[in-house]
């Protein structure tokens, strides 16, 4: 069973996805900012290291130059002694591995002392713009590649004393702003960049982990909303199925292997006549003494009809497994009482149709010679009325011919009843008509007709309802006691239609007669034809109504007629 969802889960999922995107974007932005700051920090650290080393070298070279001047050495001697010492110092510094290149350059940008790892001293040439930047800013730095390794090239102005290492006899030919030396060094950035790359890798992994965790949380949110929606759908479906099972017209039972009732819906309680407040759960199915359950074999499907308290029940018994270890039996109980009645009515209608066809043929064959016989009987009755006993015989023949003619008329009506035209009929007028038509017979037997009408109108064919009531009144008049006979015509209504009953204070109708009273040609009267109640039943069928004869006590018989209302008739 599929149920629609009135509330969409797209909005919460969209919000969760938006939160995930914002989390990812924020995490990426923060990571980028941290990497940028870290890169700047590494660069500043290398720059600080380069400044510190350069400052130390500059101080040592200047200090050496001052010592030589105190010793009275002129520029050439100082150059010859200090240049090897500076080269040895540079080599010692480069040998430690932190520096790839150290160079001391003169005012014309030519090298004075240059030392580097490998062939860096000869292969690497500082870019020319760096000298201009140093001249303007006193220092400058730029990334560079030295011997295939990443380095930070840093340069600064040397102290004026270092100009003696320049080696020119007269440096006064240079402009004043050019009388400077330049100290350059290439700081090995591989270690710093390796640390930065490691930090970047960790930061990216952390960001990826956060994003992955957010994505997992989003998936969990999606799963949660889907599970919550499925739970709601499951609850709705369970309520729907419970409501359906409780209100379905068929009874439903679940039995344990021992026959104990584990579950029962409301219709099962009603069909099995469970009293108010008494539950079927816990009772044993064998208490109902149904034979089909005794014949049921495990794993088979059984389909049987049984009777219980006047109800025709249909049982469908089949196996049901909650799990491979738990075997259950399910029973569907259907009330087939109305269908059984309809089937009986259909069978009766077919039988009546056969009888009607036969009766129609017989009636047509009898009516023509009967007319001739009655004519001769009338002639003999007139001619022999004063001669006894022949006049009495002729009169008897005439009466029997009339009775036989009435039987033929009833047979013709039973075989082909006339078309009914229901309309609103006044029951008070109908009762007065019955009193008028049967006035002589009632006075002759000393009987009375009493009316008790709670409703005064009925939707019926006027001629049909007169014939029905007349036949029932004649039957009642035949059985009521002489001088004390009472016949009652009652009428009441409900939401479905009008009930009219004709009751008497006669001896009552035995059960064996009551069961067959509506069948054609069945009669308990010595001179009855058995067509009166059959015609009543035919007319009531034409009204879409019915005739019922309740079981009577030792005195009195009631015949109940149901006429559906105009609304029910139209539907």
Coordinates of C-alpha atoms in Angstrom, one line a residue:
X1 CA 0.0 0.0 0.0
X2 CA 1.4 3.3 -1.1
X3 CA 0.6 6.5 0.9
X4 CA 1.3 10.0 -0.1
X5 CA 3.5 12.3 2.0
X6 CA 1.9 15.6 2.8
X7 CA 5.2 17.2 4.0
X8 CA 8.2 17.3 1.7
X9 CA 11.7 16.6 3.0
X10 CA 13.4 18.6 0.3
X11 CA 13.7 21.7 2.3
X12 CA 15.6 20.1 5.3
X13 CA 17.8 18.2 2.9
X14 CA 18.5 21.4 0.9
X15 CA 19.4 23.3 4.1
X16 CA 21.7 20.4 5.1
X17 CA 23.4 20.5 1.7
X18 CA 23.7 24.3 1.9
X19 CA 25.3 23.9 5.4
X20 CA 27.7 21.4 3.9
X21 CA 28.7 23.7 1.1
X22 CA 29.2 26.6 3.5
X23 CA 31.2 24.4 5.8
X24 CA 33.4 23.3 2.8
X25 CA 33.8 26.8 1.5
X26 CA 34.7 28.2 5.0
X27 CA 37.1 25.4 5.6
X28 CA 38.8 25.9 2.2
X29 CA 39.0 29.7 2.8
X30 CA 40.5 29.2 6.3
X31 CA 43.0 26.7 5.0
X32 CA 44.0 29.0 2.2
X33 CA 44.5 31.9 4.7
X34 CA 46.5 29.6 7.0
X35 CA 48.7 28.4 4.1
X36 CA 49.2 32.0 2.9
X37 CA 50.1 33.1 6.4
X38 CA 52.4 30.1 6.9
X39 CA 54.1 30.8 3.6
X40 CA 54.6 34.4 4.7
X41 CA 55.9 33.2 8.0
X42 CA 58.4 30.9 6.4
X43 CA 59.6 33.6 4.1
X44 CA 60.0 36.1 7.0
X45 CA 61.9 33.4 9.0
X46 CA 64.3 32.8 6.1
X47 CA 64.6 36.5 5.6
X48 CA 65.4 37.0 9.2
X49 CA 68.0 34.2 9.1
X50 CA 69.5 35.7 6.0
X51 CA 69.7 39.1 7.7
X52 CA 71.3 37.7 10.8
X53 CA 73.9 35.7 8.8
X54 CA 74.6 38.7 6.5
X55 CA 75.0 41.0 9.5
X56 CA 77.4 38.6 11.2
X57 CA 79.5 38.2 8.0
X58 CA 79.6 41.9 7.5
X59 CA 80.7 42.5 11.1
X60 CA 83.4 39.9 10.9
X61 CA 84.8 41.2 7.6
X62 CA 84.8 44.8 8.9
X63 CA 86.4 43.8 12.1
X64 CA 89.2 42.0 10.2
X65 CA 89.7 45.1 8.1
X66 CA 90.0 47.3 11.1
X67 CA 92.6 45.0 12.7
X68 CA 94.7 45.2 9.6
X69 CA 94.5 49.0 9.5
X70 CA 95.7 49.1 13.1
X71 CA 98.6 47.0 12.1
X72 CA 99.5 49.6 9.5
X73 CA 98.7 47.6 6.4
X74 CA 97.9 49.6 3.3
X75 CA 95.0 48.6 1.0
X76 CA 97.0 46.2 -1.1
X77 CA 98.4 44.3 1.8
X78 CA 94.9 44.2 3.4
X79 CA 93.5 42.8 0.3
X80 CA 96.2 40.2 0.0
X81 CA 95.6 39.1 3.6
X82 CA 91.9 39.6 4.1
X83 CA 90.6 38.2 0.8
X84 CA 91.8 34.6 1.6
X85 CA 90.5 34.9 5.1
X86 CA 87.1 36.0 3.7
X87 CA 87.1 33.2 1.3
X88 CA 87.8 30.7 4.0
X89 CA 85.1 32.2 6.2
X90 CA 82.6 31.9 3.3
X91 CA 83.6 28.3 2.6
X92 CA 83.1 27.4 6.2
X93 CA 79.7 29.0 6.2
X94 CA 78.7 27.3 3.0
X95 CA 80.0 23.9 4.3
X96 CA 77.4 24.0 7.1
X97 CA 74.7 23.5 4.4
X98 CA 72.4 26.3 5.3
X99 CA 73.9 28.6 2.6
X100 CA 74.2 27.8 -1.1
X101 CA 76.0 30.9 -2.1
X102 CA 78.0 33.8 -0.6
X103 CA 79.4 36.7 -2.6
X104 CA 81.1 40.0 -1.9
X105 CA 80.7 42.4 -4.9
X106 CA 82.4 45.7 -5.6
X107 CA 80.9 49.0 -6.6
X108 CA 80.8 48.1 -10.3
X109 CA 78.8 44.9 -9.5
X110 CA 81.9 42.7 -10.0
X111 CA 82.6 39.9 -7.6
X112 CA 85.4 40.3 -5.0
X113 CA 85.0 37.0 -3.1
X114 CA 82.4 34.4 -4.3
X115 CA 81.9 30.9 -2.7
X116 CA 79.1 28.4 -3.4
X117 CA 78.2 24.7 -3.1
X118 CA 79.4 22.8 -6.1
X119 CA 79.9 25.0 -9.1
X120 CA 77.5 27.7 -7.8
X121 CA 80.4 30.2 -7.6
X122 CA 80.9 30.1 -11.3
X123 CA 77.5 29.0 -12.6
X124 CA 75.3 31.4 -10.6
X125 CA 75.1 35.0 -11.5
X126 CA 73.0 37.3 -9.4
X127 CA 70.3 39.2 -11.3
X128 CA 71.4 42.8 -12.1
X129 CA 68.3 44.5 -10.7
X130 CA 69.1 43.3 -7.3
X131 CA 72.1 45.6 -7.0
X132 CA 69.9 48.6 -8.0
X133 CA 67.4 47.6 -5.4
X134 CA 70.1 47.3 -2.7
X135 CA 71.4 50.7 -3.8
X136 CA 68.0 52.2 -3.3
X137 CA 66.7 50.3 -0.3
X138 CA 70.0 49.2 1.4
X139 CA 68.8 45.6 1.1
X140 CA 66.8 43.4 -1.2
X141 CA 65.6 39.8 -1.4
X142 CA 64.3 37.6 -4.1
X143 CA 63.7 33.8 -4.7
X144 CA 66.3 32.1 -6.9
X145 CA 67.4 28.7 -8.1
X146 CA 71.0 27.8 -7.2
X147 CA 72.3 24.5 -8.4
X148 CA 68.8 23.3 -8.9
X149 CA 67.8 24.1 -5.4
X150 CA 65.3 26.7 -4.2
X151 CA 67.0 29.5 -2.4
X152 CA 66.3 33.0 -1.0
X153 CA 68.8 35.4 -2.5
X154 CA 69.4 38.2 0.0
X155 CA 71.7 41.2 -0.5
X156 CA 72.7 44.2 1.6
X157 CA 75.3 47.0 1.5
X158 CA 78.6 46.2 3.1
X159 CA 80.4 48.5 5.5
X160 CA 82.7 51.2 3.9
X161 CA 85.8 49.5 5.3
X162 CA 85.1 46.6 2.9
X163 CA 85.7 48.9 -0.1
X164 CA 89.5 48.3 0.5
X165 CA 89.0 44.7 -0.7
X166 CA 87.8 46.2 -4.0
X167 CA 91.5 46.2 -5.1
X168 CA 91.4 49.4 -7.2
X169 CA 94.2 51.8 -6.6
X170 CA 92.0 54.8 -6.6
X171 CA 88.3 54.4 -6.0
X172 CA 87.7 58.1 -6.0
X173 CA 86.9 57.9 -9.7
X174 CA 83.5 56.4 -8.7
X175 CA 80.6 58.5 -7.9
X176 CA 79.9 58.9 -4.2
X177 CA 76.7 56.9 -4.4
X178 CA 78.6 54.0 -6.0
X179 CA 81.3 53.7 -3.4
X180 CA 79.7 50.7 -1.8
X181 CA 80.2 47.0 -1.6
X182 CA 77.4 44.4 -1.8
X183 CA 77.2 41.3 0.3
X184 CA 75.0 38.6 -1.2
X185 CA 74.0 35.2 0.1
X186 CA 71.7 32.4 -1.1
X187 CA 69.9 30.8 1.8
X188 CA 69.0 27.2 1.2
X189 CA 65.1 27.1 1.3
X190 CA 64.7 23.4 0.7
X191 CA 64.3 22.6 4.4
X192 CA 61.9 25.5 5.0
X193 CA 59.9 24.6 1.9
X194 CA 59.8 21.0 3.0
X195 CA 58.3 22.0 6.3
X196 CA 55.9 24.3 4.6
X197 CA 54.9 21.5 2.2
X198 CA 54.4 19.1 5.2
X199 CA 52.3 21.7 6.9
X200 CA 50.3 22.3 3.7
X201 CA 49.8 18.6 3.3
X202 CA 48.6 18.3 6.9
X203 CA 46.3 21.4 6.5
X204 CA 44.8 20.0 3.3
X205 CA 44.3 16.6 4.9
X206 CA 42.6 18.3 7.9
X207 CA 40.4 20.3 5.5
X208 CA 39.6 17.1 3.6
X209 CA 38.8 15.3 6.8
X210 CA 36.5 18.1 7.9
X211 CA 34.8 18.2 4.5
X212 CA 34.5 14.4 4.5
X213 CA 33.1 14.5 8.0
X214 CA 30.6 17.1 6.9
X215 CA 29.7 15.0 3.9
X216 CA 29.2 12.0 6.1
X217 CA 27.1 14.1 8.4
X218 CA 25.0 15.2 5.4
X219 CA 24.6 11.6 4.4
X220 CA 23.5 10.8 7.9
X221 CA 21.1 13.7 7.8
X222 CA 19.7 12.4 4.5
X223 CA 19.4 8.9 5.9
X224 CA 17.9 10.3 9.1
X225 CA 15.2 12.3 7.2
X226 CA 14.5 9.4 4.9
X227 CA 14.3 7.0 7.9
X228 CA 12.0 9.4 9.7
X229 CA 9.8 9.7 6.7
X230 CA 9.8 5.9 6.3
X231 CA 8.9 5.6 10.0
X232 CA 6.0 8.1 9.5
X233 CA 4.9 6.2 6.4
X234 CA 5.1 3.0 8.3
X235 CA 3.1 4.4 11.2
X236 CA 0.5 5.7 8.7
X237 CA 0.4 2.4 6.9
X238 CA 0.0 0.5 10.2
X239 CA -2.8 2.8 11.3
X240 CA -4.4 2.5 7.8
X241 CA -4.1 -1.3 7.9
X242 CA -5.4 -1.5 11.5
X243 CA -8.3 0.7 10.6
X244 CA -9.0 -1.3 7.5
X245 CA -8.8 -4.6 9.3
X246 CA -11.0 -3.4 12.1
X247 CA -13.7 -2.1 9.8
X248 CA -13.6 -4.6 7.0
X249 CA -16.8 -6.7 6.6
X250 CA -14.9 -10.0 6.6
X251 CA -13.6 -11.5 9.9
X252 CA -9.9 -12.2 10.2
X253 CA -8.3 -14.5 12.8
X254 CA -4.7 -15.6 13.4
X255 CA -4.2 -18.9 15.1
X256 CA -1.2 -20.5 16.8
X257 CA -0.2 -24.1 15.9
X258 CA -2.3 -25.2 18.9
X259 CA -5.4 -23.5 17.7
X260 CA -5.3 -20.6 20.1
X261 CA -6.6 -17.3 18.7
X262 CA -3.8 -14.7 18.6
X263 CA -5.6 -11.9 16.8
X264 CA -9.1 -11.1 15.8
X265 CA -10.7 -8.0 14.2
X266 CA -14.1 -6.5 15.0
X267 CA -16.0 -8.3 12.2
X268 CA -14.7 -11.6 13.6
X269 CA -16.2 -10.8 17.0
X270 CA -19.5 -9.9 15.3
X271 CA -19.7 -12.9 13.0
X272 CA -18.8 -15.4 15.8
X273 CA -21.3 -13.7 18.1
X274 CA -18.8 -12.6 20.7
X275 CA -20.7 -10.9 23.5
X276 CA -19.9 -7.3 24.5
X277 CA -16.7 -7.0 26.4
X278 CA -15.7 -10.6 25.6
X279 CA -12.6 -11.0 23.4
X280 CA -11.8 -13.8 21.1
X281 CA -8.1 -13.5 21.7
X282 CA -6.9 -16.3 24.0
X283 CA -9.8 -18.6 23.2
X284 CA -9.2 -21.8 21.3
X285 CA -10.7 -22.2 17.9
X286 CA -11.8 -25.7 18.7
X287 CA -14.3 -24.3 21.1
X288 CA -16.5 -23.3 18.1
X289 CA -16.7 -27.0 17.0
X290 CA -16.3 -26.2 13.3
X291 CA -15.6 -29.4 11.4
X292 CA -13.5 -27.7 8.7
X293 CA -10.7 -26.8 11.2
X294 CA -10.5 -30.5 12.1
X295 CA -10.0 -31.4 8.4
X296 CA -7.3 -28.7 7.9
X297 CA -3.9 -30.0 7.2
X298 CA -0.8 -27.9 7.8
X299 CA 0.4 -26.1 4.7
X300 CA -2.9 -26.5 2.8
X301 CA -5.6 -24.0 1.8
X302 CA -9.1 -25.0 2.9
X303 CA -12.3 -23.4 1.7
X304 CA -15.5 -24.4 3.5
X305 CA -19.1 -23.3 4.3
X306 CA -20.5 -23.7 7.8
X307 CA -23.5 -22.5 9.7
X308 CA -23.4 -20.8 13.1
X309 CA -26.4 -19.4 14.9
X310 CA -28.5 -19.1 11.7
X311 CA -25.6 -17.5 9.7
X312 CA -24.1 -19.0 6.6
X313 CA -20.4 -18.5 7.0
X314 CA -17.6 -19.0 4.5
X315 CA -14.2 -20.0 5.9
X316 CA -10.9 -19.6 4.0
X317 CA -8.1 -21.2 6.0
X318 CA -4.5 -20.9 4.9
X319 CA -1.0 -21.1 6.4
X320 CA 0.9 -18.0 7.3
X321 CA 4.6 -17.9 8.4
X322 CA 5.9 -14.9 10.4
X323 CA 9.3 -16.6 10.2
X324 CA 10.6 -20.0 9.3
X325 CA 10.3 -21.0 12.9
X326 CA 6.9 -19.4 13.6
X327 CA 4.0 -21.1 11.9
X328 CA 0.6 -19.5 12.0
X329 CA -2.8 -20.1 10.5
X330 CA -5.0 -17.4 9.2
X331 CA -8.8 -17.6 8.8
X332 CA -11.0 -15.3 6.7
X333 CA -14.6 -15.4 7.7
X334 CA -17.2 -14.1 5.3
X335 CA -20.9 -13.7 6.0
X336 CA -22.7 -15.4 3.1
X337 CA -26.2 -15.3 4.6
X338 CA -27.5 -12.6 2.2
X339 CA -25.9 -14.3 -0.7
X340 CA -27.4 -17.6 0.3
X341 CA -30.8 -16.0 0.4
X342 CA -30.2 -14.5 -3.0
X343 CA -29.1 -17.8 -4.3
X344 CA -32.3 -19.4 -2.8
X345 CA -34.3 -16.6 -4.4
X346 CA -32.7 -17.2 -7.7
X347 CA -33.3 -20.9 -7.5
X348 CA -36.9 -20.2 -6.5
X349 CA -37.3 -17.7 -9.4
X350 CA -36.0 -20.3 -11.8
X351 CA -38.4 -22.9 -10.4
X352 CA -41.3 -20.5 -10.5
X353 CA -40.4 -19.6 -14.1
X354 CA -40.5 -23.3 -15.0
X355 CA -43.8 -23.8 -13.2
X356 CA -45.1 -20.6 -14.7
X357 CA -44.4 -21.7 -18.2
X358 CA -46.0 -25.0 -17.5
X359 CA -49.0 -23.4 -15.8
X360 CA -49.5 -20.9 -18.7
X361 CA -49.7 -23.8 -21.1
X362 CA -52.1 -25.8 -18.9
X363 CA -54.3 -22.8 -18.2
X364 CA -54.7 -22.0 -21.8
X365 CA -55.6 -25.6 -22.6
X366 CA -58.1 -25.7 -19.7
X367 CA -59.8 -22.3 -20.0
X368 CA -61.5 -22.9 -23.4
X369 CA -63.2 -26.3 -22.6
X370 CA -63.9 -24.9 -19.0
X371 CA -65.9 -22.1 -20.6
X372 CA -68.1 -24.6 -22.4
X373 CA -68.5 -26.8 -19.4
X374 CA -69.5 -23.8 -17.3
X375 CA -72.1 -22.7 -19.9
X376 CA -73.7 -26.2 -19.9
X377 CA -73.6 -26.2 -16.1
X378 CA -75.4 -22.8 -16.0
X379 CA -78.0 -24.1 -18.4
X380 CA -78.6 -27.2 -16.3
X381 CA -78.7 -25.1 -13.2
X382 CA -81.4 -22.9 -14.6
X383 CA -83.5 -25.7 -16.1
X384 CA -83.2 -28.1 -13.1
X385 CA -83.3 -25.6 -10.3
X386 CA -86.6 -26.9 -9.1
X387 CA -85.8 -30.6 -9.5
X388 CA -84.0 -32.3 -6.7
X389 CA -81.3 -33.6 -6.5
X390 CA -80.4 -32.6 -10.1
X391 CA -80.7 -28.9 -9.5
X392 CA -78.3 -29.2 -6.6
X393 CA -75.8 -31.2 -8.8
X394 CA -76.0 -28.5 -11.5
X395 CA -75.3 -25.7 -9.0
X396 CA -72.4 -27.6 -7.5
X397 CA -70.9 -28.0 -11.0
X398 CA -71.3 -24.3 -11.6
X399 CA -69.5 -23.4 -8.3
X400 CA -66.7 -25.8 -9.1
X401 CA -66.3 -24.4 -12.6
X402 CA -66.0 -20.9 -11.1
X403 CA -63.4 -22.1 -8.6
X404 CA -61.5 -23.8 -11.3
X405 CA -61.6 -20.6 -13.4
X406 CA -60.1 -18.7 -10.4
X407 CA -57.3 -21.3 -10.2
X408 CA -56.6 -20.9 -13.9
X409 CA -56.6 -17.1 -13.5
X410 CA -54.1 -17.4 -10.6
X411 CA -51.9 -19.7 -12.7
X412 CA -51.9 -17.2 -15.5
X413 CA -50.9 -14.4 -13.1
X414 CA -48.2 -16.5 -11.5
X415 CA -46.8 -17.4 -14.9
X416 CA -46.9 -13.8 -16.2
X417 CA -47.6 -11.1 -13.6
X418 CA -48.7 -7.7 -14.9
X419 CA -46.3 -4.8 -14.8
X420 CA -46.4 -2.9 -11.5
X421 CA -46.6 0.9 -11.3
X422 CA -45.7 1.9 -7.8
X423 CA -46.9 5.2 -6.4
X424 CA -47.8 6.7 -3.0
X425 CA -50.7 4.8 -1.6
X426 CA -52.8 5.8 1.4
X427 CA -53.0 2.8 3.8
X428 CA -56.2 4.1 5.5
X429 CA -58.0 3.9 2.2
X430 CA -56.6 0.4 1.6
X431 CA -57.8 -0.8 5.0
X432 CA -61.3 0.6 4.4
X433 CA -61.4 -1.1 1.0
X434 CA -60.5 -4.4 2.6
X435 CA -63.3 -4.0 5.2
X436 CA -65.8 -3.3 2.4
X437 CA -64.6 -6.2 0.2
X438 CA -64.7 -8.7 3.0
X439 CA -67.6 -7.3 5.0
X440 CA -70.0 -10.2 4.2
X441 CA -67.4 -12.9 5.0
X442 CA -66.4 -11.2 8.2
X443 CA -70.0 -10.9 9.4
X444 CA -70.7 -14.5 8.4
X445 CA -67.8 -15.8 10.6
X446 CA -68.1 -13.2 13.3
X447 CA -64.5 -11.8 12.8
X448 CA -63.2 -8.3 12.8
X449 CA -60.3 -6.4 11.3
X450 CA -58.3 -4.0 13.4
X451 CA -55.8 -1.5 12.1
X452 CA -52.8 -0.1 13.9
X453 CA -51.0 2.2 11.4
X454 CA -47.9 4.1 12.6
X455 CA -47.4 5.2 9.0
X456 CA -50.2 6.1 6.6
X457 CA -48.5 6.0 3.2
X458 CA -46.5 3.4 1.3
X459 CA -44.8 3.4 -2.1
X460 CA -46.6 0.5 -3.9
X461 CA -48.8 -0.5 -6.8
X462 CA -52.4 0.1 -5.8
X463 CA -53.8 -3.1 -7.4
X464 CA -50.9 -5.2 -6.2
X465 CA -51.1 -4.2 -2.6
X466 CA -54.9 -4.8 -2.6
X467 CA -54.4 -8.3 -4.0
X468 CA -51.6 -9.0 -1.5
X469 CA -53.7 -7.9 1.5
X470 CA -56.8 -9.6 0.2
X471 CA -55.1 -13.0 -0.2
X472 CA -53.6 -12.7 3.3
X473 CA -56.9 -11.7 4.9
X474 CA -58.7 -14.6 3.2
X475 CA -56.1 -17.0 4.6
X476 CA -56.4 -15.5 8.1
X477 CA -60.2 -15.6 7.9
X478 CA -60.1 -19.3 7.1
X479 CA -58.2 -20.1 10.3
X480 CA -59.6 -17.7 13.0
X481 CA -62.1 -19.2 15.4
X482 CA -65.9 -18.7 14.8
X483 CA -67.3 -15.6 16.5
X484 CA -64.0 -14.6 18.1
X485 CA -61.8 -14.1 15.1
X486 CA -59.5 -11.1 15.1
X487 CA -57.2 -10.0 12.2
X488 CA -54.7 -7.2 12.7
X489 CA -53.2 -5.0 10.1
X490 CA -50.1 -3.2 11.4
X491 CA -47.8 -0.7 9.6
X492 CA -44.5 0.8 10.7
X493 CA -41.6 2.4 9.0
X494 CA -37.8 2.6 9.3
X495 CA -35.0 4.2 7.3
X496 CA -35.2 1.6 4.6
X497 CA -39.0 1.4 4.0
X498 CA -42.4 0.3 5.3
X499 CA -43.3 -2.9 7.1
X500 CA -46.9 -4.1 6.9
X501 CA -47.9 -7.2 8.8
X502 CA -51.2 -9.2 8.8
X503 CA -51.6 -11.2 12.0
X504 CA -54.5 -13.3 13.3
X505 CA -55.5 -15.2 16.5
X506 CA -55.7 -18.5 14.8
X507 CA -54.0 -21.7 15.8
X508 CA -50.7 -20.6 14.3
X509 CA -48.6 -22.2 11.5
X510 CA -46.5 -25.3 12.2
X511 CA -42.9 -25.0 11.4
X512 CA -42.9 -27.7 8.7
X513 CA -45.7 -25.8 6.9
X514 CA -44.0 -22.3 7.4
X515 CA -40.8 -23.4 5.7
X516 CA -42.8 -24.2 2.5
X517 CA -45.6 -21.8 2.7
X518 CA -44.4 -19.5 -0.1
X519 CA -43.9 -22.4 -2.6
X520 CA -46.5 -22.7 -5.4
X521 CA -49.1 -25.5 -5.1
X522 CA -48.1 -26.2 -1.4
X523 CA -51.1 -26.0 0.8
X524 CA -52.4 -27.4 4.1
X525 CA -56.1 -26.6 3.3
X526 CA -58.3 -29.5 2.1
X527 CA -59.6 -27.3 -0.8
X528 CA -56.7 -24.9 -1.2
X529 CA -54.7 -24.4 -4.4
X530 CA -51.4 -23.4 -2.9
X531 CA -51.2 -20.3 -5.1
X532 CA -52.3 -17.5 -2.7
X533 CA -49.0 -17.0 -0.8
X534 CA -47.0 -17.8 -4.0
X535 CA -48.8 -14.9 -5.8
X536 CA -48.2 -12.7 -2.7
X537 CA -44.5 -13.5 -2.9
X538 CA -44.4 -12.8 -6.7
X539 CA -46.1 -9.4 -6.2
X540 CA -43.6 -8.5 -3.4
X541 CA -40.7 -9.4 -5.6
X542 CA -42.1 -7.1 -8.2
X543 CA -41.9 -4.3 -5.5
X544 CA -38.2 -5.2 -4.8
X545 CA -39.6 -6.2 -1.3
X546 CA -39.9 -9.4 0.5
X547 CA -42.3 -11.6 2.5
X548 CA -41.3 -13.2 5.8
X549 CA -43.3 -15.5 8.1
X550 CA -41.7 -15.5 11.5
X551 CA -41.9 -18.6 13.7
X552 CA -45.2 -18.4 15.5
X553 CA -46.3 -19.6 18.9
X554 CA -49.2 -22.0 19.5
X555 CA -51.7 -19.2 18.6
X556 CA -51.6 -16.7 15.9
X557 CA -49.7 -16.3 12.6
X558 CA -48.1 -13.2 11.2
X559 CA -47.1 -12.5 7.6
X560 CA -44.7 -9.5 7.3
X561 CA -44.4 -7.5 4.0
X562 CA -41.5 -5.1 3.4
X563 CA -42.0 -2.3 0.8
X564 CA -38.8 -0.3 0.2
X565 CA -39.0 3.4 0.3
X566 CA -39.0 5.6 -2.8
X567 CA -35.3 6.5 -2.3
X568 CA -34.2 2.9 -1.9
X569 CA -36.4 1.8 -4.8
X570 CA -34.7 4.3 -7.1
X571 CA -31.2 3.4 -6.0

